[in-house]
Amino acid sequence: MRSAVNDLLGAYDKLIMDPVHGGIPLYRHEIQVIDHPLFQRLRNICQNDILSMVFPGATHSRFLHSIGVMHVGGRMFRAMIDAYLRERQLSEQVDLSLSQLDAIDYLAKTIRLACLLHDSGHSSFSHQFTQARKIHDLMSRPDRFDDLWQGVNYRAFYKEKPLELEHEHYSVRVAYDVLDSIDLAAAGLHAQDILGIMETTDVTPSESFCRHAHTFWGFIAGPDAESGALNEASTPGLVMDLLSSVVSGEIDADRADYMLRDGFHSSVTIGGFNLDHLLSNLRFGWDVEQPWLGLAITQKGLGALEDFVYSRHQMYRKVYAHKTALGFDWLLREAINEVLDDPESFDWVDTCLSNMQNFAELTDNFFWEAFRKVARTRPRSYSKCIVDRIKLDHLDTREDLSASAITDHSGYLAEQLHLDGNDVVTCSMRARFSNIQDNFNGIKVLVRDPICRQRSLRKITDVSVFFSKFGDGTITHFYRRPALLRGL
């Protein structure tokens, strides 16, 4: 029967060759998504803003990352299905019904599309774009959300308007337009289910999803499916939460891909972990009393999960928070603000942020051309530093300082080096790991009693002391402005 599942989920139409994962197969409806202009724009958005200023190989795009996340998300779901079938076949004859096969197929394809579109709303230079002060002000304009959804009833996805827009809100908006333009019905899928497992949304799932969710829950929980505190109306939400955790959770397809991809293209090894080992030890976890349905890891797979978490921790410390990289991030944000001093550029970016047709043109290329234009006329500018790779002079690095301590240390450095206070620049990055200690955001360890062979779920921190060692942390770098920027 496992071969039947593989046959059902394996009728692909195209193969993309990826330097990280090898061959990535695609369904016809996924090809239609990828070929859409709003998705193709991701080719021109760098995955790691301008990290290539420090790690020259890190020029990879959001486009290939998104396809990689889709591939990993599909692998995660199928790995858990395969493991579940394999373990059940050891004790009983498993004969999946057509409705169970349909449910597995539906949920797998829904996960893949949500993963594929999860980053489709990123703008120029990815995360640094929304952190630029003037961009943040633009995206916080009170009517921005209404303008963005003009002519569309967004109440099906948002019960209340968000006060501030982030790239996740734009991903949902892009996904809506992309899915609306393809023949999703031919694939037997529904857009609201895909949007429902993306971040920021609150969606009532389709009738098809509800039907498949009940079938899937019965397949996973078996005789326990109708017991405990779970009622029929809450089953779709339970399954939707499971799918959401694959798209965006502590062990999710997004993190798994970007750690491997960023490590590969940065030519560092600290982002490496064994994805195959991790996936082979993922399981469905459920508790009919809570009720809960989520990801679980086998006890023997804890080592793979520890590698995953440690690799992520090290990537933050050694790559993303690299002293030169954070310095260029600061220069980049100031250069973006500088470009928006021009009324024409400001108006165009403002228009792009409210109209999906124009949003497709908001890529790295727009700002690189704008930086060059500013640099030609203003040799003392942030844009000049970006174009000519003129970096901030690193002075010191401290960890876990309060805001007042950062200010005090900046003043101390300025005094000791006889600098104007404005010439000392600080850049901080906060790495969030507190969910690891807080039950790892719902992920549990699957433990089997050696005597009765019964399964039980336990908190990760009750099984492994490794995860208790991690917490949120902030790295702050202190810099001196280069000579051409002093006095600005």
PDB file of C-alpha atoms in Angstrom, residues 133-279:
ATOM      1  CA  ARG A 133      12.339  53.410   8.520  1.00  0.00           C
ATOM      2  CA  LYS A 134      10.581  55.002   5.546  1.00  0.00           C
ATOM      3  CA  ILE A 135       9.355  51.675   4.208  1.00  0.00           C
ATOM      4  CA  HIS A 136       7.975  50.801   7.632  1.00  0.00           C
ATOM      5  CA  ASP A 137       6.121  54.122   7.689  1.00  0.00           C
ATOM      6  CA  LEU A 138       4.721  53.458   4.231  1.00  0.00           C
ATOM      7  CA  MET A 139       3.521  49.969   5.143  1.00  0.00           C
ATOM      8  CA  SER A 140       1.928  51.307   8.331  1.00  0.00           C
ATOM      9  CA  ARG A 141      -0.251  53.832   6.506  1.00  0.00           C
ATOM     10  CA  PRO A 142      -3.793  53.347   7.904  1.00  0.00           C
ATOM     11  CA  ASP A 143      -5.502  52.681   4.551  1.00  0.00           C
ATOM     12  CA  ARG A 144      -2.755  50.489   3.102  1.00  0.00           C
ATOM     13  CA  PHE A 145      -4.486  47.181   3.787  1.00  0.00           C
ATOM     14  CA  ASP A 146      -7.758  48.349   2.201  1.00  0.00           C
ATOM     15  CA  ASP A 147      -5.893  49.649  -0.848  1.00  0.00           C
ATOM     16  CA  LEU A 148      -4.047  46.362  -1.186  1.00  0.00           C
ATOM     17  CA  TRP A 149      -7.285  44.338  -1.195  1.00  0.00           C
ATOM     18  CA  GLN A 150      -9.365  46.819  -3.191  1.00  0.00           C
ATOM     19  CA  GLY A 151     -12.125  44.988  -5.049  1.00  0.00           C
ATOM     20  CA  VAL A 152     -11.602  41.754  -3.076  1.00  0.00           C
ATOM     21  CA  ASN A 153     -13.474  40.611   0.015  1.00  0.00           C
ATOM     22  CA  TYR A 154     -10.589  39.967   2.388  1.00  0.00           C
ATOM     23  CA  ARG A 155     -12.981  39.037   5.227  1.00  0.00           C
ATOM     24  CA  ALA A 156     -12.681  35.432   4.099  1.00  0.00           C
ATOM     25  CA  PHE A 157      -9.009  35.523   5.166  1.00  0.00           C
ATOM     26  CA  TYR A 158      -8.853  38.251   7.817  1.00  0.00           C
ATOM     27  CA  LYS A 159     -11.499  38.832  10.455  1.00  0.00           C
ATOM     28  CA  GLU A 160      -9.816  42.103  11.414  1.00  0.00           C
ATOM     29  CA  LYS A 161      -7.476  44.410   9.531  1.00  0.00           C
ATOM     30  CA  PRO A 162      -3.841  44.245  10.750  1.00  0.00           C
ATOM     31  CA  LEU A 163      -2.510  47.494  12.167  1.00  0.00           C
ATOM     32  CA  GLU A 164       0.853  47.089  10.431  1.00  0.00           C
ATOM     33  CA  LEU A 165       1.651  45.130   7.291  1.00  0.00           C
ATOM     34  CA  GLU A 166       4.523  42.661   7.125  1.00  0.00           C
ATOM     35  CA  HIS A 167       5.796  40.569   4.259  1.00  0.00           C
ATOM     36  CA  GLU A 168       3.528  37.704   5.385  1.00  0.00           C
ATOM     37  CA  HIS A 169       0.461  39.838   4.601  1.00  0.00           C
ATOM     38  CA  TYR A 170       1.840  40.487   1.135  1.00  0.00           C
ATOM     39  CA  SER A 171       2.508  36.771   0.661  1.00  0.00           C
ATOM     40  CA  VAL A 172      -1.174  36.068   1.285  1.00  0.00           C
ATOM     41  CA  ARG A 173      -2.172  38.830  -1.132  1.00  0.00           C
ATOM     42  CA  VAL A 174       0.186  37.535  -3.833  1.00  0.00           C
ATOM     43  CA  ALA A 175      -0.965  33.963  -3.239  1.00  0.00           C
ATOM     44  CA  TYR A 176      -4.581  35.022  -3.688  1.00  0.00           C
ATOM     45  CA  ASP A 177      -3.877  36.593  -7.104  1.00  0.00           C
ATOM     46  CA  VAL A 178      -1.663  33.724  -8.259  1.00  0.00           C
ATOM     47  CA  LEU A 179      -4.091  30.978  -7.213  1.00  0.00           C
ATOM     48  CA  ASP A 180      -7.021  32.887  -8.692  1.00  0.00           C
ATOM     49  CA  SER A 181      -5.284  32.972 -12.091  1.00  0.00           C
ATOM     50  CA  ILE A 182      -4.588  29.228 -12.439  1.00  0.00           C
ATOM     51  CA  ASP A 183      -6.844  26.233 -12.923  1.00  0.00           C
ATOM     52  CA  LEU A 184      -6.793  25.149  -9.303  1.00  0.00           C
ATOM     53  CA  ALA A 185     -10.080  23.299  -9.665  1.00  0.00           C
ATOM     54  CA  ALA A 186      -8.483  20.913 -12.169  1.00  0.00           C
ATOM     55  CA  ALA A 187      -6.106  19.879  -9.399  1.00  0.00           C
ATOM     56  CA  GLY A 188      -9.061  19.386  -7.042  1.00  0.00           C
ATOM     57  CA  LEU A 189      -7.774  22.049  -4.629  1.00  0.00           C
ATOM     58  CA  HIS A 190      -9.266  25.133  -2.971  1.00  0.00           C
ATOM     59  CA  ALA A 191      -7.479  28.454  -2.515  1.00  0.00           C
ATOM     60  CA  GLN A 192      -8.884  29.148   0.967  1.00  0.00           C
ATOM     61  CA  ASP A 193      -7.301  25.973   2.323  1.00  0.00           C
ATOM     62  CA  ILE A 194      -3.884  26.964   0.993  1.00  0.00           C
ATOM     63  CA  LEU A 195      -4.212  30.503   2.310  1.00  0.00           C
ATOM     64  CA  GLY A 196      -5.532  29.119   5.591  1.00  0.00           C
ATOM     65  CA  ILE A 197      -2.262  27.431   6.512  1.00  0.00           C
ATOM     66  CA  MET A 198      -0.165  30.496   5.640  1.00  0.00           C
ATOM     67  CA  GLU A 199       0.795  32.929   8.377  1.00  0.00           C
ATOM     68  CA  THR A 200      -1.522  35.772   9.511  1.00  0.00           C
ATOM     69  CA  THR A 201      -4.769  34.303   8.101  1.00  0.00           C
ATOM     70  CA  ASP A 202      -7.936  33.093   9.811  1.00  0.00           C
ATOM     71  CA  VAL A 203      -9.849  30.996   7.299  1.00  0.00           C
ATOM     72  CA  THR A 204     -12.910  28.767   7.308  1.00  0.00           C
ATOM     73  CA  PRO A 205     -11.747  25.681   5.401  1.00  0.00           C
ATOM     74  CA  SER A 206     -13.599  24.350   2.381  1.00  0.00           C
ATOM     75  CA  GLU A 207     -16.048  21.465   2.546  1.00  0.00           C
ATOM     76  CA  SER A 208     -13.469  19.328   0.771  1.00  0.00           C
ATOM     77  CA  PHE A 209     -10.860  20.118   3.418  1.00  0.00           C
ATOM     78  CA  CYS A 210     -13.287  19.332   6.239  1.00  0.00           C
ATOM     79  CA  ARG A 211     -14.157  15.996   4.664  1.00  0.00           C
ATOM     80  CA  HIS A 212     -10.517  15.090   4.096  1.00  0.00           C
ATOM     81  CA  ALA A 213      -9.596  16.289   7.606  1.00  0.00           C
ATOM     82  CA  HIS A 214     -12.119  13.912   9.219  1.00  0.00           C
ATOM     83  CA  THR A 215     -10.864  11.050   7.059  1.00  0.00           C
ATOM     84  CA  PHE A 216      -7.235  11.865   7.861  1.00  0.00           C
ATOM     85  CA  TRP A 217      -7.880  12.144  11.603  1.00  0.00           C
ATOM     86  CA  GLY A 218      -9.634   8.785  11.566  1.00  0.00           C
ATOM     87  CA  PHE A 219      -6.699   7.311   9.662  1.00  0.00           C
ATOM     88  CA  ILE A 220      -4.116   8.666  12.121  1.00  0.00           C
ATOM     89  CA  ALA A 221      -5.897   8.239  15.461  1.00  0.00           C
ATOM     90  CA  GLY A 222      -7.632   4.981  14.551  1.00  0.00           C
ATOM     91  CA  PRO A 223      -9.991   3.672  17.241  1.00  0.00           C
ATOM     92  CA  ASP A 224      -9.245   6.723  19.408  1.00  0.00           C
ATOM     93  CA  ALA A 225     -10.499   9.181  16.763  1.00  0.00           C
ATOM     94  CA  GLU A 226     -14.019   9.464  18.233  1.00  0.00           C
ATOM     95  CA  SER A 227     -12.962   9.488  21.883  1.00  0.00           C
ATOM     96  CA  GLY A 228     -11.659  12.163  24.217  1.00  0.00           C
ATOM     97  CA  ALA A 229     -12.465  15.865  24.108  1.00  0.00           C
ATOM     98  CA  LEU A 230     -12.480  16.210  20.333  1.00  0.00           C
ATOM     99  CA  ASN A 231     -15.755  17.019  18.622  1.00  0.00           C
ATOM    100  CA  GLU A 232     -16.473  16.753  14.922  1.00  0.00           C
ATOM    101  CA  ALA A 233     -16.478  20.511  14.320  1.00  0.00           C
ATOM    102  CA  SER A 234     -12.954  20.979  15.703  1.00  0.00           C
ATOM    103  CA  THR A 235     -11.260  18.277  13.613  1.00  0.00           C
ATOM    104  CA  PRO A 236     -10.547  20.500  10.538  1.00  0.00           C
ATOM    105  CA  GLY A 237      -8.878  23.103  12.757  1.00  0.00           C
ATOM    106  CA  LEU A 238      -6.730  20.432  14.333  1.00  0.00           C
ATOM    107  CA  VAL A 239      -5.548  19.203  10.933  1.00  0.00           C
ATOM    108  CA  MET A 240      -5.048  22.771   9.683  1.00  0.00           C
ATOM    109  CA  ASP A 241      -2.784  23.471  12.682  1.00  0.00           C
ATOM    110  CA  LEU A 242      -0.711  20.409  11.784  1.00  0.00           C
ATOM    111  CA  LEU A 243      -0.265  21.590   8.200  1.00  0.00           C
ATOM    112  CA  SER A 244       0.585  25.113   9.377  1.00  0.00           C
ATOM    113  CA  SER A 245       3.376  23.729  11.569  1.00  0.00           C
ATOM    114  CA  VAL A 246       4.976  22.179   8.482  1.00  0.00           C
ATOM    115  CA  VAL A 247       4.861  25.536   6.665  1.00  0.00           C
ATOM    116  CA  SER A 248       5.827  27.688   9.649  1.00  0.00           C
ATOM    117  CA  GLY A 249       6.888  26.164  12.971  1.00  0.00           C
ATOM    118  CA  GLU A 250       9.989  25.350  14.969  1.00  0.00           C
ATOM    119  CA  ILE A 251      10.818  22.392  12.724  1.00  0.00           C
ATOM    120  CA  ASP A 252       9.434  23.623   9.436  1.00  0.00           C
ATOM    121  CA  ALA A 253      10.203  23.341   5.756  1.00  0.00           C
ATOM    122  CA  ASP A 254      11.252  27.003   5.577  1.00  0.00           C
ATOM    123  CA  ARG A 255      13.990  26.736   8.202  1.00  0.00           C
ATOM    124  CA  ALA A 256      15.169  23.375   6.905  1.00  0.00           C
ATOM    125  CA  ASP A 257      15.666  24.744   3.398  1.00  0.00           C
ATOM    126  CA  TYR A 258      17.203  28.120   4.206  1.00  0.00           C
ATOM    127  CA  MET A 259      19.706  26.631   6.655  1.00  0.00           C
ATOM    128  CA  LEU A 260      20.948  24.115   4.097  1.00  0.00           C
ATOM    129  CA  ARG A 261      20.767  26.597   1.215  1.00  0.00           C
ATOM    130  CA  ASP A 262      22.365  29.540   3.021  1.00  0.00           C
ATOM    131  CA  GLY A 263      25.115  27.301   4.371  1.00  0.00           C
ATOM    132  CA  PHE A 264      25.757  25.843   0.916  1.00  0.00           C
ATOM    133  CA  HIS A 265      25.921  29.174  -0.917  1.00  0.00           C
ATOM    134  CA  SER A 266      27.872  30.876   1.868  1.00  0.00           C
ATOM    135  CA  SER A 267      30.402  28.025   1.706  1.00  0.00           C
ATOM    136  CA  VAL A 268      30.177  27.408   5.441  1.00  0.00           C
ATOM    137  CA  THR A 269      29.463  24.087   7.131  1.00  0.00           C
ATOM    138  CA  ILE A 270      27.801  25.295  10.327  1.00  0.00           C
ATOM    139  CA  GLY A 271      24.366  25.377   8.680  1.00  0.00           C
ATOM    140  CA  GLY A 272      24.576  21.721   7.780  1.00  0.00           C
ATOM    141  CA  PHE A 273      22.475  18.985   9.315  1.00  0.00           C
ATOM    142  CA  ASN A 274      21.247  15.624   8.073  1.00  0.00           C
ATOM    143  CA  LEU A 275      17.819  16.324   6.580  1.00  0.00           C
ATOM    144  CA  ASP A 276      17.253  12.675   5.641  1.00  0.00           C
ATOM    145  CA  HIS A 277      17.944  11.547   9.213  1.00  0.00           C
ATOM    146  CA  LEU A 278      15.638  14.210  10.624  1.00  0.00           C
ATOM    147  CA  LEU A 279      12.771  13.374   8.255  1.00  0.00           C
TER     148      LEU A 279
END
